[in-house]
Short mmCIF file of C-alpha atoms in Angstrom, two decimals:
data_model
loop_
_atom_site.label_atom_id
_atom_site.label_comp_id
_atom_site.label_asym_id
_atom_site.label_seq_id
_atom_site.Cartn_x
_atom_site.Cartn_y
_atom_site.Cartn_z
CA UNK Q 118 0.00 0.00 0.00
CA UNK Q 119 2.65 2.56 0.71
CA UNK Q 120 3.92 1.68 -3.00
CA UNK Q 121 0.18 2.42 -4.10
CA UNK Q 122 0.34 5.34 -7.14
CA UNK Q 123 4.32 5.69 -7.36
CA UNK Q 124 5.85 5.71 -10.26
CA UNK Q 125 9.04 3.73 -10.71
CA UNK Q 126 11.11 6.24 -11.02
CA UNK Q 127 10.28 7.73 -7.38
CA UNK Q 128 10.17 4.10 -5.92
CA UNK Q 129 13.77 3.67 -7.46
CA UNK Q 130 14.37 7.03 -5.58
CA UNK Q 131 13.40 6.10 -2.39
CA UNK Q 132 15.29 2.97 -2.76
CA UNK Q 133 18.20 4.70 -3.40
CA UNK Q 134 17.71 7.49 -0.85
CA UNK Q 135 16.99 5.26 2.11
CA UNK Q 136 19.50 2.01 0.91
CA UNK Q 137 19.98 1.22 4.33
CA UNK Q 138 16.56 0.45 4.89
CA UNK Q 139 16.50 -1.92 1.87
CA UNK Q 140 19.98 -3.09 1.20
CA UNK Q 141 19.18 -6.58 3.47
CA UNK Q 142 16.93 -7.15 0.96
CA UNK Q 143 19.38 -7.42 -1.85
CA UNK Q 144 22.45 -9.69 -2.75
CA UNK Q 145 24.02 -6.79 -4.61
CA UNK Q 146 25.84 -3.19 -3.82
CA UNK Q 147 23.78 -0.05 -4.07
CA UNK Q 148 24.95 0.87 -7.07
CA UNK Q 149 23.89 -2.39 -9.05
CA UNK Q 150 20.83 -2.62 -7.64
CA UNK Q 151 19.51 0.99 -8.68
CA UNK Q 152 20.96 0.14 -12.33
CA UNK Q 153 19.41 -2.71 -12.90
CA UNK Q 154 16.24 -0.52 -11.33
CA UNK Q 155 16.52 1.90 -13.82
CA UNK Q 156 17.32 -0.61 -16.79
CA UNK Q 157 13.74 -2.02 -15.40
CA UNK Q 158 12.45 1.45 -15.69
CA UNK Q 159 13.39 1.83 -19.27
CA UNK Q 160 12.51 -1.37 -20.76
CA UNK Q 161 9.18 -1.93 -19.12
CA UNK Q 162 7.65 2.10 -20.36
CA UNK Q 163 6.66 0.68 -23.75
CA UNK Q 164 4.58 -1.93 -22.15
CA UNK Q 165 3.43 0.69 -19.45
CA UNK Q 166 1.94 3.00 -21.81
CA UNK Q 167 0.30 1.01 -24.44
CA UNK Q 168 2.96 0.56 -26.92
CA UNK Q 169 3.30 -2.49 -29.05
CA UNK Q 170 6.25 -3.90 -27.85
CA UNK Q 171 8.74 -5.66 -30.11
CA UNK Q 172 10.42 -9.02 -29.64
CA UNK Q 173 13.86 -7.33 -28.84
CA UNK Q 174 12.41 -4.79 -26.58
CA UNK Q 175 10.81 -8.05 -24.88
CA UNK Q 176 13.86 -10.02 -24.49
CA UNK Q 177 15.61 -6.91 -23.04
CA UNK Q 178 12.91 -6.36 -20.74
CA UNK Q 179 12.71 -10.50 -19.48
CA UNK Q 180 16.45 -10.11 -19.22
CA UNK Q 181 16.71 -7.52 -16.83
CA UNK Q 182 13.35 -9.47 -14.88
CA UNK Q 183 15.30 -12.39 -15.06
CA UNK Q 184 18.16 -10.71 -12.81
CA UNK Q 185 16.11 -8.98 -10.74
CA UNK Q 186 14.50 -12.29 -9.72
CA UNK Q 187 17.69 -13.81 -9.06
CA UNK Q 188 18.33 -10.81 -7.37
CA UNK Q 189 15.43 -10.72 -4.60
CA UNK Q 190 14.64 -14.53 -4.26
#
């Protein structure tokens, strides 16, 4: 609920901006984490906003998921 309305963008910036409350959750640095964040970001606005979305837009999208699921199992 807290989440509820945020953009990505400002998640990814309270991430960053409070890391100490979140870094137990991850296996990575800071730094990695908030790239692949904002790689996330980037490949998933096509889908977000109704644009057909090509198959090498998909596999760079389900790439980056793919991490970030290895990332916060």
């Amino acid at each position: 609920e807290i989440f509820d309305g945020l953009l990505l963008s400002e998640m990814i910036k309270i991430i960053s901006n409070n890391w100490e409350c979140f870094e137990k959750l991850f296996k990575h640095s800071k730094d990695e984490m908030i790239s692949y964040l904002n790689l996330l970001n980037i490949h998933r606005r096509p889908a977000a906003h109704g644009t057909v979305i090509n198959n090498k837009d998909f596999e760079d999208f389900r790439l980056v998921m793919s991490k970030l699921e290895t990332i916060v199992a």
